[in-house]
C-alpha positions as a Python dict, from the first residue, in 0.01 Angstrom:
ca = {
    (1, 'M'): (0, 0, 0),
    (2, 'T'): (287, 234, 76),
    (3, 'A'): (427, 213, -277),
    (4, 'S'): (82, 275, -425),
    (5, 'L'): (26, 583, -210),
    (6, 'Q'): (370, 713, -302),
    (7, 'V'): (273, 699, -670),
    (8, 'R'): (-61, 869, -610),
    (9, 'D'): (99, 1143, -401),
    (10, 'S'): (387, 1204, -644),
    (11, 'T'): (325, 1515, -853),
    (12, 'K'): (615, 1419, -1079),
    (13, 'M'): (462, 1080, -1152),
    (14, 'L'): (112, 1215, -1206),
    (15, 'Q'): (240, 1477, -1450),
    (16, 'K'): (331, 1191, -1684),
    (17, 'V'): (-36, 1106, -1723),
    (18, 'Q'): (-227, 1295, -1990),
    (19, 'V'): (-595, 1232, -2047),
    (20, 'V'): (-727, 1248, -2404),
    (21, 'G'): (-1099, 1238, -2476),
    (22, 'G'): (-1220, 970, -2717),
    (23, 'D'): (-1490, 714, -2792),
    (24, 'I'): (-1432, 374, -2954),
    (25, 'S'): (-1780, 381, -3104),
    (26, 'L'): (-1696, 690, -3313),
    (27, 'P'): (-1493, 706, -3636),
    (28, 'G'): (-1125, 769, -3566),
    (29, 'L'): (-1192, 699, -3196),
    (30, 'G'): (-1357, 1040, -3173),
    (31, 'L'): (-1015, 1205, -3137),
    (32, 'S'): (-961, 1568, -3225),
    (33, 'A'): (-707, 1640, -3499),
    (34, 'A'): (-469, 1791, -3244),
    (35, 'D'): (-493, 1496, -3004),
    (36, 'R'): (-446, 1247, -3285),
    (37, 'A'): (-135, 1429, -3406),
    (38, 'T'): (5, 1432, -3052),
    (39, 'L'): (-54, 1060, -3009),
    (40, 'L'): (97, 971, -3346),
    (41, 'S'): (415, 1160, -3266),
    (42, 'S'): (460, 1055, -2903),
    (43, 'V'): (314, 710, -2835),
    (44, 'D'): (545, 410, -2805),
    (45, 'Y'): (297, 153, -2675),
    (46, 'I'): (-75, 107, -2721),
    (47, 'V'): (-290, -112, -2497),
    (48, 'H'): (-634, -162, -2647),
    (49, 'C'): (-859, -266, -2360),
    (50, 'A'): (-1169, -57, -2433),
    (51, 'A'): (-1479, -259, -2517),
    (52, 'D'): (-1853, -290, -2486),
    (53, 'I'): (-1872, -576, -2236),
    (54, 'R'): (-2247, -633, -2252),
    (55, 'L'): (-2289, -999, -2335),
    (56, 'E'): (-2610, -975, -2534),
    (57, 'A'): (-2606, -628, -2688),
    (58, 'D'): (-2751, -580, -3035),
    (59, 'I'): (-2499, -706, -3288),
    (60, 'Q'): (-2458, -365, -3449),
    (61, 'E'): (-2372, -205, -3115),
    (62, 'T'): (-2124, -482, -3036),
    (63, 'L'): (-1953, -459, -3375),
    (64, 'T'): (-1945, -78, -3372),
    (65, 'S'): (-1753, -71, -3044),
    (66, 'N'): (-1556, -394, -3043),
    (67, 'F'): (-1488, -454, -3413),
    (68, 'E'): (-1484, -110, -3572),
    (69, 'G'): (-1335, 36, -3254),
    (70, 'T'): (-1052, -215, -3281),
    (71, 'R'): (-1005, -118, -3644),
    (72, 'S'): (-966, 247, -3542),
    (73, 'V'): (-703, 152, -3283),
    (74, 'L'): (-516, -56, -3543),
    (75, 'E'): (-521, 232, -3790),
    (76, 'L'): (-386, 463, -3522),
    (77, 'A'): (-111, 213, -3443),
    (78, 'A'): (-20, 171, -3810),
    (79, 'A'): (22, 548, -3846),
    (80, 'A'): (221, 596, -3523),
    (81, 'G'): (569, 727, -3587),
    (82, 'H'): (766, 500, -3352),
    (83, 'L'): (536, 230, -3220),
    (84, 'K'): (716, -38, -3020),
    (85, 'G'): (425, -255, -2925),
    (86, 'L'): (48, -296, -2945),
    (87, 'V'): (-140, -521, -2703),
    (88, 'H'): (-495, -615, -2794),
    (89, 'V'): (-686, -725, -2484),
    (90, 'S'): (-925, -996, -2593),
    (91, 'S'): (-1104, -1255, -2380),
    (92, 'A'): (-1043, -1613, -2274),
    (93, 'F'): (-1394, -1683, -2399),
    (94, 'V'): (-1353, -1586, -2766),
    (95, 'N'): (-1329, -1953, -2861),
    (96, 'M'): (-1627, -2080, -2662),
    (97, 'N'): (-1759, -2211, -2992),
    (98, 'Q'): (-1499, -2489, -2984),
    (99, 'P'): (-1622, -2834, -2874),
    (100, 'R'): (-1669, -2879, -2501),
    (101, 'S'): (-1355, -2998, -2316),
    (102, 'S'): (-1137, -2930, -2621),
    (103, 'T'): (-795, -2766, -2594),
    (104, 'V'): (-785, -2408, -2718),
    (105, 'D'): (-440, -2321, -2850),
    (106, 'E'): (-285, -1975, -2855),
    (107, 'Q'): (-389, -1903, -3211),
    (108, 'V'): (-670, -1735, -3399),
    (109, 'Y'): (-933, -1980, -3520),
    (110, 'P'): (-1110, -1884, -3845),
    (111, 'L'): (-1486, -1885, -3882),
    (112, 'K'): (-1606, -2106, -4164),
    (113, 'Y'): (-1905, -2183, -4379),
    (114, 'G'): (-1832, -2551, -4429),
    (115, 'T'): (-1474, -2549, -4554),
    (116, 'Q'): (-1478, -2188, -4670),
    (117, 'V'): (-1310, -1936, -4440),
    (118, 'V'): (-1529, -1636, -4363),
    (119, 'D'): (-1401, -1286, -4438),
    (120, 'V'): (-1485, -1118, -4106),
    (121, 'E'): (-1456, -768, -4250),
    (122, 'E'): (-1716, -847, -4514),
    (123, 'L'): (-1938, -1010, -4252),
    (124, 'A'): (-1911, -713, -4018),
    (125, 'Q'): (-1994, -472, -4300),
    (126, 'E'): (-2293, -685, -4398),
    (127, 'L'): (-2431, -685, -4043),
    (128, 'L'): (-2365, -315, -3987),
    (129, 'T'): (-2544, -205, -4303),
    (130, 'M'): (-2859, -415, -4253),
    (131, 'P'): (-3168, -278, -4082),
    (132, 'K'): (-3124, -333, -3707),
    (133, 'C'): (-3394, -600, -3679),
    (134, 'D'): (-3258, -796, -3976),
    (135, 'A'): (-2903, -774, -3837),
    (136, 'N'): (-3012, -920, -3503),
    (137, 'L'): (-3198, -1205, -3675),
    (138, 'R'): (-2893, -1277, -3890),
    (139, 'A'): (-2671, -1268, -3582),
    (140, 'D'): (-2895, -1516, -3401),
    (141, 'I'): (-2859, -1758, -3692),
    (142, 'L'): (-2480, -1718, -3691),
    (143, 'L'): (-2457, -1764, -3314),
    (144, 'R'): (-2637, -2097, -3342),
    (145, 'R'): (-2441, -2201, -3648),
    (146, 'W'): (-2101, -2132, -3490),
    (147, 'N'): (-2206, -2220, -3136),
    (148, 'F'): (-2133, -1885, -2973),
    (149, 'P'): (-2332, -1815, -2655),
    (150, 'N'): (-2375, -1441, -2717),
    (151, 'T'): (-2288, -1146, -2941),
    (152, 'Y'): (-2000, -1039, -2717),
    (153, 'T'): (-1795, -1356, -2769),
    (154, 'M'): (-1858, -1362, -3144),
    (155, 'G'): (-1771, -993, -3179),
    (156, 'K'): (-1447, -1033, -2984),
    (157, 'H'): (-1364, -1344, -3186),
    (158, 'M'): (-1405, -1146, -3507),
    (159, 'S'): (-1193, -864, -3362),
    (160, 'E'): (-900, -1102, -3307),
    (161, 'Q'): (-911, -1195, -3674),
    (162, 'L'): (-907, -826, -3765),
    (163, 'V'): (-597, -780, -3548),
    (164, 'A'): (-430, -1073, -3724),
    (165, 'R'): (-512, -926, -4064),
    (166, 'Y'): (-374, -583, -3981),
    (167, 'Q'): (-63, -737, -3829),
    (168, 'A'): (7, -924, -4151),
    (169, 'K'): (-64, -623, -4374),
    (170, 'Q'): (95, -345, -4169),
    (171, 'Q'): (374, -545, -4002),
    (172, 'L'): (261, -426, -3660),
    (173, 'P'): (436, -551, -3343),
    (174, 'V'): (126, -707, -3189),
    (175, 'A'): (38, -935, -2900),
    (176, 'I'): (-305, -1060, -2796),
    (177, 'V'): (-382, -1115, -2427),
    (178, 'R'): (-685, -1326, -2335),
    (179, 'P'): (-781, -1280, -1969),
    (180, 'S'): (-1078, -1457, -1818),
    (181, 'L'): (-1324, -1263, -1599),
    (182, 'V'): (-1123, -967, -1468),
    (183, 'S'): (-1201, -918, -1102),
    (184, 'A'): (-1076, -763, -777),
    (185, 'I'): (-705, -698, -743),
    (186, 'A'): (-477, -929, -547),
    (187, 'G'): (-224, -669, -427),
    (188, 'E'): (-204, -295, -368),
    (189, 'P'): (-367, -79, -248),
    (190, 'Y'): (-533, -375, -74),
    (191, 'P'): (-646, -722, -182),
    (192, 'G'): (-1005, -741, -294),
    (193, 'Y'): (-1033, -379, -410),
    (194, 'V'): (-1275, -320, -698),
    (195, 'G'): (-1369, -4, -881),
    (196, 'N'): (-1703, -101, -1035),
    (197, 'W'): (-1984, -356, -1036),
    (198, 'A'): (-1913, -508, -1376),
    (199, 'G'): (-1898, -882, -1448),
    (200, 'P'): (-1838, -1116, -1155),
    (201, 'I'): (-1825, -830, -901),
    (202, 'G'): (-2192, -745, -940),
    (203, 'A'): (-2293, -1111, -958),
    (204, 'G'): (-2092, -1192, -646),
    (205, 'A'): (-2246, -903, -456),
    (206, 'A'): (-2595, -1010, -564),
    (207, 'M'): (-2529, -1359, -433),
    (208, 'A'): (-2387, -1226, -108),
    (209, 'I'): (-2698, -1022, -26),
    (210, 'G'): (-2939, -1300, -123),
    (211, 'M'): (-3074, -1180, -458),
    (212, 'F'): (-2997, -1524, -605),
    (213, 'D'): (-3191, -1741, -365),
    (214, 'C'): (-3142, -2071, -547),
    (215, 'L'): (-2900, -2232, -792),
    (216, 'A'): (-3156, -2199, -1071),
    (217, 'S'): (-3125, -1821, -1041),
    (218, 'V'): (-2771, -1826, -1181),
    (219, 'A'): (-2721, -1845, -1555),
    (220, 'S'): (-2419, -2074, -1534),
    (221, 'Q'): (-2323, -2426, -1443),
    (222, 'P'): (-2406, -2425, -1068),
    (223, 'M'): (-2126, -2663, -969),
    (224, 'S'): (-1853, -2501, -1181),
    (225, 'V'): (-1575, -2276, -1052),
    (226, 'W'): (-1580, -1910, -1153),
    (227, 'D'): (-1292, -1852, -1390),
    (228, 'I'): (-1181, -1512, -1261),
    (229, 'V'): (-840, -1341, -1253),
    (230, 'P'): (-724, -1044, -1044),
    (231, 'A'): (-706, -718, -1239),
    (232, 'D'): (-350, -638, -1129),
    (233, 'L'): (-226, -973, -1258),
    (234, 'V'): (-390, -898, -1593),
    (235, 'A'): (-219, -558, -1598),
    (236, 'S'): (117, -723, -1530),
    (237, 'S'): (57, -973, -1812),
    (238, 'I'): (-25, -690, -2052),
    (239, 'I'): (295, -506, -1963),
    (240, 'A'): (498, -825, -1999),
    (241, 'A'): (343, -894, -2340),
    (242, 'A'): (423, -541, -2458),
    (243, 'A'): (782, -577, -2337),
    (244, 'A'): (821, -916, -2508),
    (245, 'V'): (696, -775, -2837),
    (246, 'S'): (908, -460, -2833),
    (247, 'S'): (1225, -642, -2728),
    (248, 'G'): (1186, -901, -3002),
    (249, 'V'): (1179, -1199, -2767),
    (250, 'A'): (813, -1290, -2816),
    (251, 'A'): (895, -1529, -3100),
    (252, 'S'): (1161, -1699, -2889),
    (253, 'I'): (915, -1737, -2602),
    (254, 'S'): (664, -1895, -2841),
    (255, 'R'): (924, -2142, -2964),
    (256, 'A'): (1048, -2225, -2616),
    (257, 'T'): (701, -2281, -2471),
    (258, 'R'): (546, -2422, -2790),
    (259, 'S'): (272, -2164, -2757),
    (260, 'G'): (137, -1891, -2980),
    (261, 'S'): (147, -1885, -3355),
    (262, 'I'): (482, -2063, -3392),
    (263, 'S'): (335, -2401, -3301),
    (264, 'G'): (-28, -2327, -3386),
    (265, 'L'): (-201, -2571, -3619),
    (266, 'A'): (-416, -2307, -3793),
    (267, 'A'): (-109, -2131, -3927),
    (268, 'E'): (-296, -1938, -4194),
    (269, 'A'): (-508, -1771, -3926),
    (270, 'A'): (-250, -1724, -3651),
    (271, 'V'): (-137, -1397, -3499),
    (272, 'V'): (237, -1342, -3507),
    (273, 'L'): (373, -1232, -3172),
    (274, 'G'): (650, -977, -3200),
    (275, 'Q'): (820, -886, -3523),
    (276, 'P'): (668, -1063, -3825),
    (277, 'H'): (798, -1408, -3898),
    (278, 'P'): (659, -1720, -4071),
    (279, 'F'): (390, -1902, -3879),
    (280, 'S'): (515, -2257, -3858),
    (281, 'P'): (848, -2422, -3767),
    (282, 'A'): (873, -2563, -4120),
    (283, 'A'): (818, -2223, -4282),
    (284, 'H'): (1061, -2063, -4036),
    (285, 'A'): (1332, -2314, -4130),
    (286, 'A'): (1258, -2276, -4501),
    (287, 'R'): (1314, -1901, -4483),
    (288, 'L'): (1659, -1953, -4331),
    (289, 'Q'): (1750, -2253, -4548),
    (290, 'P'): (1947, -2072, -4823),
    (291, 'A'): (2160, -1875, -4578),
    (292, 'A'): (2205, -2184, -4362),
    (293, 'E'): (2328, -2390, -4657),
    (294, 'Q'): (2582, -2125, -4751),
    (295, 'Q'): (2708, -2082, -4396),
    (296, 'A'): (2715, -2455, -4330),
    (297, 'R'): (2937, -2501, -4636),
    (298, 'L'): (3173, -2230, -4513),
    (299, 'A'): (3183, -2392, -4172),
    (300, 'G'): (3229, -2740, -4315),
    (301, 'S'): (2917, -2853, -4129),
    (302, 'P'): (2639, -3063, -4282),
    (303, 'D'): (2410, -2994, -3986),
    (304, 'L'): (2165, -2738, -4125),
    (305, 'S'): (1938, -2745, -3821),
    (306, 'A'): (2227, -2647, -3594),
    (307, 'T'): (2325, -2370, -3834),
    (308, 'I'): (1968, -2241, -3843),
    (309, 'R'): (1965, -2227, -3464),
    (310, 'V'): (2284, -2020, -3470),
    (311, 'I'): (2132, -1782, -3726),
    (312, 'E'): (1828, -1739, -3501),
    (313, 'V'): (2056, -1634, -3217),
    (314, 'H'): (2312, -1427, -3406),
    (315, 'G'): (2100, -1306, -3695),
    (316, 'L'): (2175, -1307, -4066),
    (317, 'K'): (2525, -1172, -4038),
    (318, 'E'): (2788, -1153, -4310),
    (319, 'P'): (2838, -1516, -4420),
    (320, 'K'): (3192, -1562, -4293),
    (321, 'S'): (3122, -1439, -3942),
    (322, 'A'): (2801, -1637, -3919),
    (323, 'A'): (2984, -1943, -4047),
    (324, 'A'): (3243, -1895, -3776),
    (325, 'A'): (2968, -1868, -3517),
    (326, 'A'): (2811, -2189, -3644),
    (327, 'A'): (3142, -2371, -3637),
    (328, 'A'): (3225, -2235, -3295),
    (329, 'A'): (2889, -2355, -3166),
    (330, 'A'): (2953, -2701, -3306),
    (331, 'A'): (3296, -2705, -3147),
    (332, 'A'): (3160, -2587, -2814),
    (333, 'A'): (2910, -2871, -2829),
    (334, 'G'): (3201, -3112, -2842),
    (335, 'D'): (3163, -3233, -3200),
    (336, 'Q'): (3517, -3354, -3264),
    (337, 'K'): (3450, -3405, -3635),
    (338, 'L'): (3380, -3036, -3680),
    (339, 'L'): (3681, -2898, -3491),
    (340, 'P'): (3899, -2868, -3805),
    (341, 'A'): (3612, -2703, -3989),
    (342, 'A'): (3564, -2464, -3699),
    (343, 'G'): (3927, -2360, -3720),
    (344, 'R'): (3906, -2303, -4095),
    (345, 'A'): (3585, -2104, -4066),
    (346, 'M'): (3718, -1887, -3786),
    (347, 'S'): (4031, -1819, -3981),
    (348, 'A'): (3827, -1727, -4287),
    (349, 'A'): (3611, -1495, -4079),
    (350, 'S'): (3917, -1312, -3950),
    (351, 'D'): (4061, -1252, -4298),
}
């Protein structure tokens, strides 16, 4: 609590915060020309966590805020002069349409009509330009077809696909964070603190005071555990994701943990974490294959996979120096057969 109060009472710290008026439901986020220019010239990181969190809002209202609002944020990010990272805060429930008890990987799953992948931008435009009543009827049909429980989860699902599309087109340094039900904080200023009655907070309070007098009153599985997460832990995850993207280590984290788009099965629909790179291990190796072959020859090493790993660590350097690095790595690993080649490569690199 002491550290939190020190921040709140610090004039120097508070002067770093500037409030800009905006609205995600308006074109261009409702920003004035002056505020937009200031943001484009000064912002390094963008965290997009604004959303309409009503579960069963009319589809046009959901898409206006959560889909078109996300588009406006992405366009702002694409125009920013020195953007280091964009974190799109999604939801753990965007893939509730997957079969019950299935494993949901860290990837973006496409919507399909049979085997045909749906263009979510075309779908959103179709729903937004219909009369309101027709759009809601159409949305009801789609919810049943794709097994979404409400318009919120479908809209957020579509928004992830929009993020993936912009990342691929604009080469944006993007990460997606999918928290579950964001709830009371676990740490400072004190555990259990909440600032509103949204989501599980209001439901928990209603239960506590007896408004839900029987299990049938609750629109959920009565014997299930609430999947909630403290808000400060979500904030920490968002900051960590932004740091991983901007530092260029997000791809390495994906490879090391076999998570994210690197190991995702739906490669064509995956979001790339960090700087753009191919989606699958095979495509990643194929991109480095020509350079690896050249450097392996210089190093006298037939082990392309080892050479590719060295390139990943040291980058695509000038062939001789990269060859020396590859040979040195092989030598350090104790490969006696490659020690002569390592010496030749290192000598060549020093010429």
